[in-house]
PDB file of C-alpha atoms in Angstrom:
ATOM      1  CA  UNK A   1     -48.327 -50.426 -45.008  1.00  0.00           C
ATOM      2  CA  UNK A   2     -50.058 -50.478 -41.444  1.00  0.00           C
ATOM      3  CA  UNK A   3     -51.364 -47.442 -39.510  1.00  0.00           C
ATOM      4  CA  UNK A   4     -48.456 -48.955 -36.839  1.00  0.00           C
ATOM      5  CA  UNK A   5     -45.620 -48.991 -39.602  1.00  0.00           C
ATOM      6  CA  UNK A   6     -46.513 -45.638 -40.937  1.00  0.00           C
ATOM      7  CA  UNK A   7     -46.158 -44.359 -37.558  1.00  0.00           C
ATOM      8  CA  UNK A   8     -42.909 -45.811 -36.844  1.00  0.00           C
ATOM      9  CA  UNK A   9     -41.761 -44.811 -40.089  1.00  0.00           C
ATOM     10  CA  UNK A  10     -42.570 -41.002 -39.603  1.00  0.00           C
ATOM     11  CA  UNK A  11     -40.978 -41.381 -35.922  1.00  0.00           C
ATOM     12  CA  UNK A  12     -37.648 -42.505 -37.398  1.00  0.00           C
ATOM     13  CA  UNK A  13     -37.874 -40.204 -40.156  1.00  0.00           C
ATOM     14  CA  UNK A  14     -37.841 -37.256 -37.561  1.00  0.00           C
ATOM     15  CA  UNK A  15     -35.983 -39.238 -34.979  1.00  0.00           C
ATOM     16  CA  UNK A  16     -33.265 -36.393 -34.757  1.00  0.00           C
ATOM     17  CA  UNK A  17     -35.677 -33.698 -34.200  1.00  0.00           C
ATOM     18  CA  UNK A  18     -37.346 -35.578 -31.430  1.00  0.00           C
ATOM     19  CA  UNK A  19     -34.125 -36.238 -30.140  1.00  0.00           C
ATOM     20  CA  UNK A  20     -33.320 -32.635 -29.941  1.00  0.00           C
ATOM     21  CA  UNK A  21     -36.732 -31.927 -28.082  1.00  0.00           C
ATOM     22  CA  UNK A  22     -36.086 -34.585 -25.722  1.00  0.00           C
ATOM     23  CA  UNK A  23     -32.847 -32.923 -24.886  1.00  0.00           C
ATOM     24  CA  UNK A  24     -34.527 -29.629 -24.026  1.00  0.00           C
ATOM     25  CA  UNK A  25     -36.945 -31.238 -21.226  1.00  0.00           C
ATOM     26  CA  UNK A  26     -33.913 -33.227 -19.830  1.00  0.00           C
ATOM     27  CA  UNK A  27     -32.280 -29.590 -19.300  1.00  0.00           C
ATOM     28  CA  UNK A  28     -34.668 -28.313 -16.781  1.00  0.00           C
ATOM     29  CA  UNK A  29     -34.147 -28.925 -13.218  1.00  0.00           C
ATOM     30  CA  UNK A  30     -37.496 -29.426 -12.346  1.00  0.00           C
ATOM     31  CA  UNK A  31     -36.642 -30.827  -8.736  1.00  0.00           C
ATOM     32  CA  UNK A  32     -39.734 -31.050  -6.488  1.00  0.00           C
ATOM     33  CA  UNK A  33     -38.226 -31.420  -3.309  1.00  0.00           C
ATOM     34  CA  UNK A  34     -36.529 -27.794  -3.679  1.00  0.00           C
ATOM     35  CA  UNK A  35     -38.400 -24.943  -3.075  1.00  0.00           C
ATOM     36  CA  UNK A  36     -35.975 -22.823  -5.085  1.00  0.00           C
ATOM     37  CA  UNK A  37     -36.801 -24.905  -8.092  1.00  0.00           C
ATOM     38  CA  UNK A  38     -40.315 -23.656  -8.478  1.00  0.00           C
ATOM     39  CA  UNK A  39     -39.994 -21.593 -11.483  1.00  0.00           C
ATOM     40  CA  UNK A  40     -37.956 -24.672 -13.039  1.00  0.00           C
ATOM     41  CA  UNK A  41     -40.885 -27.205 -11.941  1.00  0.00           C
ATOM     42  CA  UNK A  42     -43.329 -24.409 -13.840  1.00  0.00           C
ATOM     43  CA  UNK A  43     -40.950 -24.281 -16.863  1.00  0.00           C
ATOM     44  CA  UNK A  44     -41.461 -28.070 -17.336  1.00  0.00           C
ATOM     45  CA  UNK A  45     -45.092 -27.743 -17.137  1.00  0.00           C
ATOM     46  CA  UNK A  46     -45.345 -25.099 -19.635  1.00  0.00           C
ATOM     47  CA  UNK A  47     -42.631 -27.036 -21.862  1.00  0.00           C
ATOM     48  CA  UNK A  48     -45.341 -29.705 -21.999  1.00  0.00           C
ATOM     49  CA  UNK A  49     -48.200 -27.782 -22.079  1.00  0.00           C
ATOM     50  CA  UNK A  50     -47.205 -25.594 -25.213  1.00  0.00           C
ATOM     51  CA  UNK A  51     -45.935 -29.086 -26.981  1.00  0.00           C
ATOM     52  CA  UNK A  52     -49.289 -30.666 -26.707  1.00  0.00           C
ATOM     53  CA  UNK A  53     -50.638 -27.396 -27.791  1.00  0.00           C
ATOM     54  CA  UNK A  54     -48.612 -27.568 -30.744  1.00  0.00           C
ATOM     55  CA  UNK A  55     -49.660 -31.014 -31.581  1.00  0.00           C
ATOM     56  CA  UNK A  56     -53.455 -29.836 -31.663  1.00  0.00           C
ATOM     57  CA  UNK A  57     -54.997 -30.907 -28.330  1.00  0.00           C
ATOM     58  CA  UNK A  58     -58.702 -30.090 -28.059  1.00  0.00           C
ATOM     59  CA  UNK A  59     -57.847 -28.767 -24.374  1.00  0.00           C
ATOM     60  CA  UNK A  60     -54.698 -27.853 -22.613  1.00  0.00           C
ATOM     61  CA  UNK A  61     -55.129 -26.773 -19.073  1.00  0.00           C
ATOM     62  CA  UNK A  62     -53.235 -26.256 -16.090  1.00  0.00           C
ATOM     63  CA  UNK A  63     -54.249 -26.363 -12.485  1.00  0.00           C
ATOM     64  CA  UNK A  64     -52.581 -24.994  -9.745  1.00  0.00           C
ATOM     65  CA  UNK A  65     -52.043 -26.712  -6.000  1.00  0.00           C
ATOM     66  CA  UNK A  66     -50.664 -26.059  -2.839  1.00  0.00           C
ATOM     67  CA  UNK A  67     -47.226 -27.493  -4.185  1.00  0.00           C
ATOM     68  CA  UNK A  68     -46.758 -28.063  -8.177  1.00  0.00           C
ATOM     69  CA  UNK A  69     -49.310 -27.506 -11.023  1.00  0.00           C
ATOM     70  CA  UNK A  70     -51.084 -30.478 -12.504  1.00  0.00           C
ATOM     71  CA  UNK A  71     -51.187 -30.532 -16.659  1.00  0.00           C
ATOM     72  CA  UNK A  72     -54.048 -31.815 -18.179  1.00  0.00           C
ATOM     73  CA  UNK A  73     -54.835 -32.128 -21.890  1.00  0.00           C
ATOM     74  CA  UNK A  74     -57.157 -34.240 -24.229  1.00  0.00           C
ATOM     75  CA  UNK A  75     -57.314 -34.938 -27.922  1.00  0.00           C
ATOM     76  CA  UNK A  76     -61.005 -35.929 -28.871  1.00  0.00           C
ATOM     77  CA  UNK A  77     -59.753 -37.368 -32.189  1.00  0.00           C
ATOM     78  CA  UNK A  78     -61.487 -40.803 -32.315  1.00  0.00           C
ATOM     79  CA  UNK A  79     -65.283 -39.546 -31.714  1.00  0.00           C
ATOM     80  CA  UNK A  80     -67.641 -40.429 -28.957  1.00  0.00           C
ATOM     81  CA  UNK A  81     -68.021 -43.851 -29.824  1.00  0.00           C
ATOM     82  CA  UNK A  82     -64.500 -44.543 -29.502  1.00  0.00           C
ATOM     83  CA  UNK A  83     -62.684 -45.715 -26.232  1.00  0.00           C
ATOM     84  CA  UNK A  84     -60.630 -43.318 -24.134  1.00  0.00           C
ATOM     85  CA  UNK A  85     -57.343 -43.842 -22.642  1.00  0.00           C
ATOM     86  CA  UNK A  86     -55.664 -41.648 -20.181  1.00  0.00           C
ATOM     87  CA  UNK A  87     -51.781 -41.305 -19.989  1.00  0.00           C
ATOM     88  CA  UNK A  88     -50.312 -40.551 -16.373  1.00  0.00           C
ATOM     89  CA  UNK A  89     -46.840 -38.911 -16.366  1.00  0.00           C
ATOM     90  CA  UNK A  90     -44.820 -36.770 -13.893  1.00  0.00           C
ATOM     91  CA  UNK A  91     -42.325 -34.326 -15.206  1.00  0.00           C
ATOM     92  CA  UNK A  92     -40.634 -33.686 -11.800  1.00  0.00           C
ATOM     93  CA  UNK A  93     -37.207 -35.511 -10.920  1.00  0.00           C
ATOM     94  CA  UNK A  94     -35.118 -36.540  -8.073  1.00  0.00           C
ATOM     95  CA  UNK A  95     -32.447 -34.300  -6.445  1.00  0.00           C
ATOM     96  CA  UNK A  96     -29.120 -34.775  -8.013  1.00  0.00           C
ATOM     97  CA  UNK A  97     -27.132 -34.402  -5.140  1.00  0.00           C
ATOM     98  CA  UNK A  98     -24.349 -35.675  -4.260  1.00  0.00           C
ATOM     99  CA  UNK A  99     -23.121 -33.543  -7.263  1.00  0.00           C
ATOM    100  CA  UNK A 100     -19.397 -34.830  -6.888  1.00  0.00           C
ATOM    101  CA  UNK A 101     -20.487 -38.561  -7.633  1.00  0.00           C
ATOM    102  CA  UNK A 102     -21.637 -37.313 -10.988  1.00  0.00           C
ATOM    103  CA  UNK A 103     -19.379 -37.934 -13.968  1.00  0.00           C
ATOM    104  CA  UNK A 104     -21.378 -35.653 -16.231  1.00  0.00           C
ATOM    105  CA  UNK A 105     -23.558 -32.558 -15.014  1.00  0.00           C
ATOM    106  CA  UNK A 106     -26.625 -33.888 -14.151  1.00  0.00           C
ATOM    107  CA  UNK A 107     -28.804 -31.346 -16.145  1.00  0.00           C
ATOM    108  CA  UNK A 108     -26.507 -31.484 -19.171  1.00  0.00           C
ATOM    109  CA  UNK A 109     -27.588 -34.259 -21.088  1.00  0.00           C
ATOM    110  CA  UNK A 110     -24.361 -36.507 -22.339  1.00  0.00           C
ATOM    111  CA  UNK A 111     -23.979 -39.303 -24.406  1.00  0.00           C
ATOM    112  CA  UNK A 112     -21.500 -41.865 -23.514  1.00  0.00           C
ATOM    113  CA  UNK A 113     -21.345 -45.277 -24.913  1.00  0.00           C
ATOM    114  CA  UNK A 114     -24.478 -44.888 -26.855  1.00  0.00           C
ATOM    115  CA  UNK A 115     -26.278 -44.168 -23.390  1.00  0.00           C
ATOM    116  CA  UNK A 116     -27.644 -40.906 -22.613  1.00  0.00           C
ATOM    117  CA  UNK A 117     -26.762 -39.492 -18.731  1.00  0.00           C
ATOM    118  CA  UNK A 118     -29.056 -36.640 -17.385  1.00  0.00           C
ATOM    119  CA  UNK A 119     -31.140 -36.540 -14.237  1.00  0.00           C
ATOM    120  CA  UNK A 120     -35.084 -37.698 -15.143  1.00  0.00           C
ATOM    121  CA  UNK A 121     -33.956 -39.113 -18.286  1.00  0.00           C
ATOM    122  CA  UNK A 122     -35.623 -42.481 -17.601  1.00  0.00           C
ATOM    123  CA  UNK A 123     -37.785 -41.282 -14.573  1.00  0.00           C
ATOM    124  CA  UNK A 124     -39.733 -40.225 -16.262  1.00  0.00           C
ATOM    125  CA  UNK A 125     -39.178 -37.787 -18.819  1.00  0.00           C
ATOM    126  CA  UNK A 126     -37.862 -40.317 -21.111  1.00  0.00           C
ATOM    127  CA  UNK A 127     -41.107 -42.548 -21.198  1.00  0.00           C
ATOM    128  CA  UNK A 128     -43.266 -39.179 -20.664  1.00  0.00           C
ATOM    129  CA  UNK A 129     -41.979 -38.066 -24.037  1.00  0.00           C
ATOM    130  CA  UNK A 130     -41.967 -41.341 -25.587  1.00  0.00           C
ATOM    131  CA  UNK A 131     -45.534 -41.543 -24.932  1.00  0.00           C
ATOM    132  CA  UNK A 132     -46.137 -37.782 -26.414  1.00  0.00           C
ATOM    133  CA  UNK A 133     -43.992 -38.874 -29.228  1.00  0.00           C
ATOM    134  CA  UNK A 134     -46.344 -41.984 -29.826  1.00  0.00           C
ATOM    135  CA  UNK A 135     -49.339 -39.766 -30.017  1.00  0.00           C
ATOM    136  CA  UNK A 136     -47.941 -37.247 -32.228  1.00  0.00           C
ATOM    137  CA  UNK A 137     -46.869 -39.977 -34.934  1.00  0.00           C
ATOM    138  CA  UNK A 138     -50.087 -41.356 -34.901  1.00  0.00           C
ATOM    139  CA  UNK A 139     -51.537 -37.742 -35.601  1.00  0.00           C
ATOM    140  CA  UNK A 140     -48.702 -36.902 -38.442  1.00  0.00           C
ATOM    141  CA  UNK A 141     -50.107 -40.236 -40.242  1.00  0.00           C
ATOM    142  CA  UNK A 142     -53.210 -42.333 -39.676  1.00  0.00           C
ATOM    143  CA  UNK A 143     -54.467 -40.352 -36.965  1.00  0.00           C
ATOM    144  CA  UNK A 144     -55.679 -41.502 -33.552  1.00  0.00           C
ATOM    145  CA  UNK A 145     -57.746 -44.616 -33.515  1.00  0.00           C
ATOM    146  CA  UNK A 146     -59.291 -43.492 -29.802  1.00  0.00           C
ATOM    147  CA  UNK A 147     -59.567 -40.334 -27.442  1.00  0.00           C
ATOM    148  CA  UNK A 148     -56.593 -39.694 -25.413  1.00  0.00           C
ATOM    149  CA  UNK A 149     -55.978 -37.705 -21.836  1.00  0.00           C
ATOM    150  CA  UNK A 150     -52.515 -36.675 -20.235  1.00  0.00           C
ATOM    151  CA  UNK A 151     -52.563 -36.334 -16.584  1.00  0.00           C
ATOM    152  CA  UNK A 152     -49.087 -34.855 -15.995  1.00  0.00           C
ATOM    153  CA  UNK A 153     -48.189 -34.008 -12.508  1.00  0.00           C
ATOM    154  CA  UNK A 154     -45.025 -32.374 -10.673  1.00  0.00           C
ATOM    155  CA  UNK A 155     -45.181 -33.931  -7.530  1.00  0.00           C
ATOM    156  CA  UNK A 156     -44.478 -37.750  -8.028  1.00  0.00           C
ATOM    157  CA  UNK A 157     -41.056 -37.587  -6.506  1.00  0.00           C
ATOM    158  CA  UNK A 158     -42.442 -36.230  -3.239  1.00  0.00           C
ATOM    159  CA  UNK A 159     -45.349 -38.791  -2.680  1.00  0.00           C
ATOM    160  CA  UNK A 160     -48.050 -36.922  -5.194  1.00  0.00           C
ATOM    161  CA  UNK A 161     -49.699 -35.210  -2.191  1.00  0.00           C
ATOM    162  CA  UNK A 162     -52.177 -33.159  -4.630  1.00  0.00           C
ATOM    163  CA  UNK A 163     -53.238 -35.861  -6.825  1.00  0.00           C
ATOM    164  CA  UNK A 164     -55.752 -37.774  -4.834  1.00  0.00           C
ATOM    165  CA  UNK A 165     -57.653 -34.541  -4.180  1.00  0.00           C
ATOM    166  CA  UNK A 166     -57.376 -33.649  -7.632  1.00  0.00           C
ATOM    167  CA  UNK A 167     -58.806 -36.955  -9.097  1.00  0.00           C
ATOM    168  CA  UNK A 168     -61.725 -36.929  -7.049  1.00  0.00           C
ATOM    169  CA  UNK A 169     -62.389 -33.648  -7.602  1.00  0.00           C
ATOM    170  CA  UNK A 170     -62.118 -33.889 -11.629  1.00  0.00           C
ATOM    171  CA  UNK A 171     -63.942 -37.612 -12.110  1.00  0.00           C
ATOM    172  CA  UNK A 172     -65.895 -36.691 -15.046  1.00  0.00           C
ATOM    173  CA  UNK A 173     -63.074 -34.892 -16.813  1.00  0.00           C
ATOM    174  CA  UNK A 174     -60.711 -37.588 -16.066  1.00  0.00           C
ATOM    175  CA  UNK A 175     -63.397 -40.414 -17.125  1.00  0.00           C
ATOM    176  CA  UNK A 176     -61.435 -43.023 -19.297  1.00  0.00           C
ATOM    177  CA  UNK A 177     -61.590 -46.450 -20.482  1.00  0.00           C
ATOM    178  CA  UNK A 178     -58.211 -47.311 -19.655  1.00  0.00           C
ATOM    179  CA  UNK A 179     -55.193 -46.036 -17.645  1.00  0.00           C
ATOM    180  CA  UNK A 180     -51.648 -46.126 -19.033  1.00  0.00           C
ATOM    181  CA  UNK A 181     -48.888 -45.138 -16.441  1.00  0.00           C
ATOM    182  CA  UNK A 182     -45.864 -45.447 -18.698  1.00  0.00           C
ATOM    183  CA  UNK A 183     -43.478 -44.784 -15.401  1.00  0.00           C
ATOM    184  CA  UNK A 184     -41.730 -48.274 -15.405  1.00  0.00           C
ATOM    185  CA  UNK A 185     -38.933 -50.179 -17.296  1.00  0.00           C
ATOM    186  CA  UNK A 186     -38.243 -52.530 -19.839  1.00  0.00           C
ATOM    187  CA  UNK A 187     -37.326 -56.376 -19.040  1.00  0.00           C
ATOM    188  CA  UNK A 188     -34.121 -56.067 -21.658  1.00  0.00           C
ATOM    189  CA  UNK A 189     -33.184 -53.699 -24.476  1.00  0.00           C
ATOM    190  CA  UNK A 190     -34.591 -55.789 -26.949  1.00  0.00           C
ATOM    191  CA  UNK A 191     -37.630 -57.393 -25.015  1.00  0.00           C
ATOM    192  CA  UNK A 192     -40.318 -54.684 -25.392  1.00  0.00           C
ATOM    193  CA  UNK A 193     -42.526 -55.028 -21.784  1.00  0.00           C
ATOM    194  CA  UNK A 194     -45.920 -54.072 -21.226  1.00  0.00           C
ATOM    195  CA  UNK A 195     -46.000 -53.745 -16.916  1.00  0.00           C
ATOM    196  CA  UNK A 196     -49.561 -54.412 -15.865  1.00  0.00           C
ATOM    197  CA  UNK A 197     -48.939 -55.075 -12.193  1.00  0.00           C
ATOM    198  CA  UNK A 198     -46.532 -53.167  -9.642  1.00  0.00           C
ATOM    199  CA  UNK A 199     -45.610 -53.922  -6.184  1.00  0.00           C
ATOM    200  CA  UNK A 200     -47.260 -52.357  -3.305  1.00  0.00           C
ATOM    201  CA  UNK A 201     -45.232 -50.336  -0.322  1.00  0.00           C
ATOM    202  CA  UNK A 202     -45.534 -50.174   3.237  1.00  0.00           C
ATOM    203  CA  UNK A 203     -43.020 -48.487   5.728  1.00  0.00           C
ATOM    204  CA  UNK A 204     -42.734 -47.599   9.274  1.00  0.00           C
ATOM    205  CA  UNK A 205     -40.084 -46.371  12.023  1.00  0.00           C
ATOM    206  CA  UNK A 206     -39.278 -48.939  14.584  1.00  0.00           C
ATOM    207  CA  UNK A 207     -37.011 -48.062  17.754  1.00  0.00           C
ATOM    208  CA  UNK A 208     -36.115 -50.777  20.055  1.00  0.00           C
ATOM    209  CA  UNK A 209     -34.763 -49.413  23.812  1.00  0.00           C
ATOM    210  CA  UNK A 210     -32.595 -51.507  26.005  1.00  0.00           C
ATOM    211  CA  UNK A 211     -30.271 -50.836  28.690  1.00  0.00           C
ATOM    212  CA  UNK A 212     -29.523 -47.448  29.657  1.00  0.00           C
ATOM    213  CA  UNK A 213     -25.939 -47.643  28.685  1.00  0.00           C
ATOM    214  CA  UNK A 214     -23.446 -49.660  26.755  1.00  0.00           C
ATOM    215  CA  UNK A 215     -22.816 -52.993  28.255  1.00  0.00           C
ATOM    216  CA  UNK A 216     -20.182 -55.703  28.639  1.00  0.00           C
ATOM    217  CA  UNK A 217     -20.851 -58.251  26.336  1.00  0.00           C
ATOM    218  CA  UNK A 218     -18.697 -60.958  28.524  1.00  0.00           C
ATOM    219  CA  UNK A 219     -20.699 -59.785  31.752  1.00  0.00           C
ATOM    220  CA  UNK A 220     -24.400 -59.187  30.356  1.00  0.00           C
ATOM    221  CA  UNK A 221     -23.957 -60.988  26.687  1.00  0.00           C
ATOM    222  CA  UNK A 222     -25.981 -63.917  28.113  1.00  0.00           C
ATOM    223  CA  UNK A 223     -28.747 -62.150  30.213  1.00  0.00           C
ATOM    224  CA  UNK A 224     -29.282 -59.000  28.687  1.00  0.00           C
ATOM    225  CA  UNK A 225     -30.649 -58.921  24.757  1.00  0.00           C
ATOM    226  CA  UNK A 226     -28.620 -56.737  22.640  1.00  0.00           C
ATOM    227  CA  UNK A 227     -31.169 -54.349  20.958  1.00  0.00           C
ATOM    228  CA  UNK A 228     -29.254 -54.689  17.657  1.00  0.00           C
ATOM    229  CA  UNK A 229     -29.840 -58.562  17.961  1.00  0.00           C
ATOM    230  CA  UNK A 230     -33.509 -58.251  18.498  1.00  0.00           C
ATOM    231  CA  UNK A 231     -33.777 -55.497  15.629  1.00  0.00           C
ATOM    232  CA  UNK A 232     -32.224 -58.169  13.133  1.00  0.00           C
ATOM    233  CA  UNK A 233     -34.418 -61.148  14.290  1.00  0.00           C
ATOM    234  CA  UNK A 234     -37.493 -58.895  13.789  1.00  0.00           C
ATOM    235  CA  UNK A 235     -36.423 -57.851  10.420  1.00  0.00           C
ATOM    236  CA  UNK A 236     -35.681 -61.238   9.442  1.00  0.00           C
ATOM    237  CA  UNK A 237     -39.197 -62.351  10.227  1.00  0.00           C
ATOM    238  CA  UNK A 238     -40.708 -60.103   8.000  1.00  0.00           C
ATOM    239  CA  UNK A 239     -40.244 -62.397   5.251  1.00  0.00           C
ATOM    240  CA  UNK A 240     -40.609 -66.266   4.813  1.00  0.00           C
ATOM    241  CA  UNK A 241     -37.815 -68.439   3.467  1.00  0.00           C
ATOM    242  CA  UNK A 242     -39.296 -68.215  -0.091  1.00  0.00           C
ATOM    243  CA  UNK A 243     -39.263 -64.516  -0.197  1.00  0.00           C
ATOM    244  CA  UNK A 244     -43.000 -63.951   0.482  1.00  0.00           C
ATOM    245  CA  UNK A 245     -44.140 -61.517   3.304  1.00  0.00           C
ATOM    246  CA  UNK A 246     -44.670 -62.534   6.477  1.00  0.00           C
ATOM    247  CA  UNK A 247     -46.848 -59.792   7.916  1.00  0.00           C
ATOM    248  CA  UNK A 248     -50.255 -60.974   8.510  1.00  0.00           C
ATOM    249  CA  UNK A 249     -53.004 -59.197   6.065  1.00  0.00           C
ATOM    250  CA  UNK A 250     -50.167 -57.987   3.452  1.00  0.00           C
ATOM    251  CA  UNK A 251     -51.848 -60.104   0.652  1.00  0.00           C
ATOM    252  CA  UNK A 252     -55.510 -59.926   1.464  1.00  0.00           C
ATOM    253  CA  UNK A 253     -55.833 -57.341  -1.280  1.00  0.00           C
ATOM    254  CA  UNK A 254     -53.559 -58.758  -3.876  1.00  0.00           C
ATOM    255  CA  UNK A 255     -55.077 -60.441  -6.848  1.00  0.00           C
ATOM    256  CA  UNK A 256     -53.535 -63.911  -7.230  1.00  0.00           C
ATOM    257  CA  UNK A 257     -51.747 -64.819 -10.589  1.00  0.00           C
ATOM    258  CA  UNK A 258     -53.764 -67.200 -12.548  1.00  0.00           C
ATOM    259  CA  UNK A 259     -52.597 -70.410 -14.498  1.00  0.00           C
ATOM    260  CA  UNK A 260     -52.236 -68.554 -17.597  1.00  0.00           C
ATOM    261  CA  UNK A 261     -50.201 -65.665 -16.351  1.00  0.00           C
ATOM    262  CA  UNK A 262     -47.713 -67.926 -14.367  1.00  0.00           C
ATOM    263  CA  UNK A 263     -47.183 -69.708 -17.650  1.00  0.00           C
ATOM    264  CA  UNK A 264     -46.362 -66.542 -19.835  1.00  0.00           C
ATOM    265  CA  UNK A 265     -43.862 -65.290 -16.856  1.00  0.00           C
ATOM    266  CA  UNK A 266     -42.437 -68.574 -16.697  1.00  0.00           C
ATOM    267  CA  UNK A 267     -41.769 -68.666 -20.493  1.00  0.00           C
ATOM    268  CA  UNK A 268     -39.686 -65.157 -20.048  1.00  0.00           C
ATOM    269  CA  UNK A 269     -36.280 -66.711 -19.713  1.00  0.00           C
ATOM    270  CA  UNK A 270     -34.656 -63.787 -21.041  1.00  0.00           C
ATOM    271  CA  UNK A 271     -35.904 -61.706 -17.971  1.00  0.00           C
ATOM    272  CA  UNK A 272     -33.898 -64.468 -15.766  1.00  0.00           C
ATOM    273  CA  UNK A 273     -31.126 -63.967 -17.582  1.00  0.00           C
ATOM    274  CA  UNK A 274     -31.208 -60.186 -17.475  1.00  0.00           C
ATOM    275  CA  UNK A 275     -31.767 -59.763 -14.011  1.00  0.00           C
ATOM    276  CA  UNK A 276     -28.445 -62.234 -13.388  1.00  0.00           C
ATOM    277  CA  UNK A 277     -26.392 -60.081 -15.910  1.00  0.00           C
ATOM    278  CA  UNK A 278     -27.789 -56.683 -14.340  1.00  0.00           C
ATOM    279  CA  UNK A 279     -27.216 -57.558 -10.841  1.00  0.00           C
ATOM    280  CA  UNK A 280     -23.979 -59.454 -10.960  1.00  0.00           C
ATOM    281  CA  UNK A 281     -25.913 -61.911  -8.437  1.00  0.00           C
ATOM    282  CA  UNK A 282     -24.752 -65.755  -8.862  1.00  0.00           C
ATOM    283  CA  UNK A 283     -28.576 -66.841  -9.092  1.00  0.00           C
ATOM    284  CA  UNK A 284     -32.154 -65.031  -8.209  1.00  0.00           C
ATOM    285  CA  UNK A 285     -34.482 -65.420  -5.279  1.00  0.00           C
ATOM    286  CA  UNK A 286     -37.801 -66.445  -4.486  1.00  0.00           C
ATOM    287  CA  UNK A 287     -39.956 -67.609  -6.906  1.00  0.00           C
ATOM    288  CA  UNK A 288     -37.874 -65.964  -9.523  1.00  0.00           C
ATOM    289  CA  UNK A 289     -35.023 -68.348  -8.195  1.00  0.00           C
ATOM    290  CA  UNK A 290     -37.234 -71.579  -9.652  1.00  0.00           C
ATOM    291  CA  UNK A 291     -36.887 -73.187 -12.853  1.00  0.00           C
ATOM    292  CA  UNK A 292     -39.257 -72.521 -15.508  1.00  0.00           C
ATOM    293  CA  UNK A 293     -41.379 -75.631 -14.869  1.00  0.00           C
ATOM    294  CA  UNK A 294     -41.263 -75.009 -11.096  1.00  0.00           C
ATOM    295  CA  UNK A 295     -42.516 -71.327 -11.338  1.00  0.00           C
ATOM    296  CA  UNK A 296     -45.347 -72.137 -13.971  1.00  0.00           C
ATOM    297  CA  UNK A 297     -46.875 -74.371 -11.231  1.00  0.00           C
ATOM    298  CA  UNK A 298     -45.802 -72.300  -7.719  1.00  0.00           C
ATOM    299  CA  UNK A 299     -47.997 -70.414  -6.016  1.00  0.00           C
ATOM    300  CA  UNK A 300     -47.026 -68.158  -2.949  1.00  0.00           C
ATOM    301  CA  UNK A 301     -47.467 -69.273   0.576  1.00  0.00           C
ATOM    302  CA  UNK A 302     -47.807 -67.102   3.807  1.00  0.00           C
ATOM    303  CA  UNK A 303     -46.454 -68.505   7.116  1.00  0.00           C
ATOM    304  CA  UNK A 304     -47.639 -65.727   9.469  1.00  0.00           C
ATOM    305  CA  UNK A 305     -45.749 -67.700  12.272  1.00  0.00           C
ATOM    306  CA  UNK A 306     -42.586 -66.999   9.983  1.00  0.00           C
TER     307      UNK A 306
END
């Protein structure tokens, strides 16, 4: 039996117990945007810290910030010559409002049709506990083949205001060979997925000023531009017809896909089917809308004149 099989068998044997432990943290309303939930944020942090201590972590420490605490833990089981992986996670969740739109209580985990409904079940208490359970399964069987560090924060849903400074101030403690961020999804239920690239984000507020009052379109429609029409034209020019971003400089620091990556992505036909089924859309858009052969050889273009 391989080390992986032994770990998986251990988890299957202890599934009911692990499932209940996952439910415990789902019941904690760790909403980082709500000042009245500071105690709940601390409770979630303490829950994870206590759990990692019980697993035999060599170090578990909570760092206070101006907003919510950061939890750090490390397992130095692989030895000095072993590689080190740093696992990132966040234990805060989005607000549950509007409550009346929920069919179940957001912090009372409920199983419906083999799916569990609770705020944070996916983003990201599910992935976080899965990573911890994976480490636990190895510790209980073959042992960890490498060193593992955890960096768990309670501010991700408010933009991680304390994380940058914390990383800069603790570079030596956080030193690692690889960072694993499980805060992503899977292409399909039966298709395990390793996400190694994510989109960036840029946003701004744009205000269009025009006439000082509403104008009659029959009298002024041809001689005074409607601010609403101008705004839609600006929005339309943000993208090219193939879906690429038309903002100059947007792709300057984006690493292009190589041919091998494109061929592998093009081979995942079930991903296309999953997107169509989940979205209910009649077809996909941009490069995702190409056929597999077209996508394998396609390269994004940027028309800055959009």
